[in-house]
Amino acid sequence: MVSVKYLHQVQALLLSGFMSFIMSGAITFINLGLVDNFVSIWMHAWFVAYVIAFPTILLVFPFARKLAMKIASR
């Protein structure tokens, strides 16, 4: 198991993985439909999206949390 000290990084890793998996699949399907090599194309798109999503979430998450706290406290 991973120490609670790394909760933010583990959360970002999981969230970026789930979100990029779902979004890359949806966008690949919208753009191509169910072509013969759909899964292969999707997995490539997922890898690229994941590489972008993980550091993005690490950078954006603190700002999003502060903004959500301001919105929710009204």
GROMACS .gro file of C-alpha atoms in nm:
model
   74
    1MET     CA    1   0.000   0.000   0.000
    2VAL     CA    2   0.095   0.362  -0.044
    3SER     CA    3   0.130   0.608   0.243
    4VAL     CA    4  -0.152   0.857   0.301
    5LYS     CA    5   0.114   1.120   0.240
    6TYR     CA    6   0.079   1.042  -0.133
    7LEU     CA    7  -0.301   1.049  -0.140
    8HIS     CA    8  -0.314   1.348  -0.376
    9GLN     CA    9  -0.085   1.181  -0.632
   10VAL     CA   10  -0.267   0.845  -0.612
   11GLN     CA   11  -0.601   1.020  -0.648
   12ALA     CA   12  -0.473   1.210  -0.953
   13LEU     CA   13  -0.333   0.889  -1.104
   14LEU     CA   14  -0.666   0.707  -1.067
   15LEU     CA   15  -0.886   0.998  -1.172
   16SER     CA   16  -0.678   1.073  -1.481
   17GLY     CA   17  -0.676   0.704  -1.574
   18PHE     CA   18  -1.053   0.659  -1.546
   19MET     CA   19  -1.139   0.988  -1.711
   20SER     CA   20  -0.895   0.954  -2.001
   21PHE     CA   21  -1.007   0.593  -2.059
   22ILE     CA   22  -1.374   0.687  -2.085
   23MET     CA   23  -1.322   1.006  -2.285
   24SER     CA   24  -1.074   0.857  -2.532
   25GLY     CA   25  -1.312   0.566  -2.593
   26ALA     CA   26  -1.609   0.795  -2.647
   27ILE     CA   27  -1.424   1.033  -2.879
   28THR     CA   28  -1.266   0.747  -3.074
   29PHE     CA   29  -1.610   0.592  -3.123
   30ILE     CA   30  -1.765   0.924  -3.226
   31ASN     CA   31  -1.490   0.990  -3.479
   32LEU     CA   32  -1.444   0.639  -3.624
   33GLY     CA   33  -1.735   0.419  -3.525
   34LEU     CA   34  -1.669   0.049  -3.464
   35VAL     CA   35  -1.387  -0.008  -3.711
   36ASP     CA   36  -1.190  -0.335  -3.722
   37ASN     CA   37  -0.897  -0.210  -3.511
   38PHE     CA   38  -1.109   0.005  -3.278
   39VAL     CA   39  -0.958  -0.130  -2.955
   40SER     CA   40  -0.602  -0.077  -3.078
   41ILE     CA   41  -0.676   0.281  -3.184
   42TRP     CA   42  -0.858   0.344  -2.855
   43MET     CA   43  -0.569   0.211  -2.645
   44HIS     CA   44  -0.324   0.434  -2.832
   45ALA     CA   45  -0.551   0.735  -2.781
   46TRP     CA   46  -0.588   0.641  -2.413
   47PHE     CA   47  -0.213   0.625  -2.361
   48VAL     CA   48  -0.164   0.969  -2.515
   49ALA     CA   49  -0.455   1.114  -2.316
   50TYR     CA   50  -0.329   0.959  -1.992
   51VAL     CA   51   0.019   1.104  -2.039
   52ILE     CA   52  -0.141   1.448  -2.074
   53ALA     CA   53  -0.416   1.405  -1.812
   54PHE     CA   54  -0.205   1.297  -1.515
   55PRO     CA   55   0.025   1.600  -1.492
   56THR     CA   56  -0.265   1.828  -1.583
   57ILE     CA   57  -0.470   1.701  -1.290
   58LEU     CA   58  -0.172   1.740  -1.058
   59LEU     CA   59  -0.148   2.105  -1.162
   60VAL     CA   60  -0.519   2.192  -1.182
   61PHE     CA   61  -0.656   1.999  -0.884
   62PRO     CA   62  -0.552   2.246  -0.611
   63PHE     CA   63  -0.708   2.536  -0.802
   64ALA     CA   64  -1.026   2.335  -0.870
   65ARG     CA   65  -1.053   2.241  -0.502
   66LYS     CA   66  -1.026   2.607  -0.393
   67LEU     CA   67  -1.281   2.714  -0.651
   68ALA     CA   68  -1.519   2.436  -0.549
   69MET     CA   69  -1.486   2.539  -0.184
   70LYS     CA   70  -1.576   2.898  -0.274
   71ILE     CA   71  -1.876   2.786  -0.478
   72ALA     CA   72  -1.996   2.538  -0.216
   73SER     CA   73  -1.961   2.781   0.074
   74ARG     CA   74  -2.208   3.032  -0.069
   0.00000   0.00000   0.00000
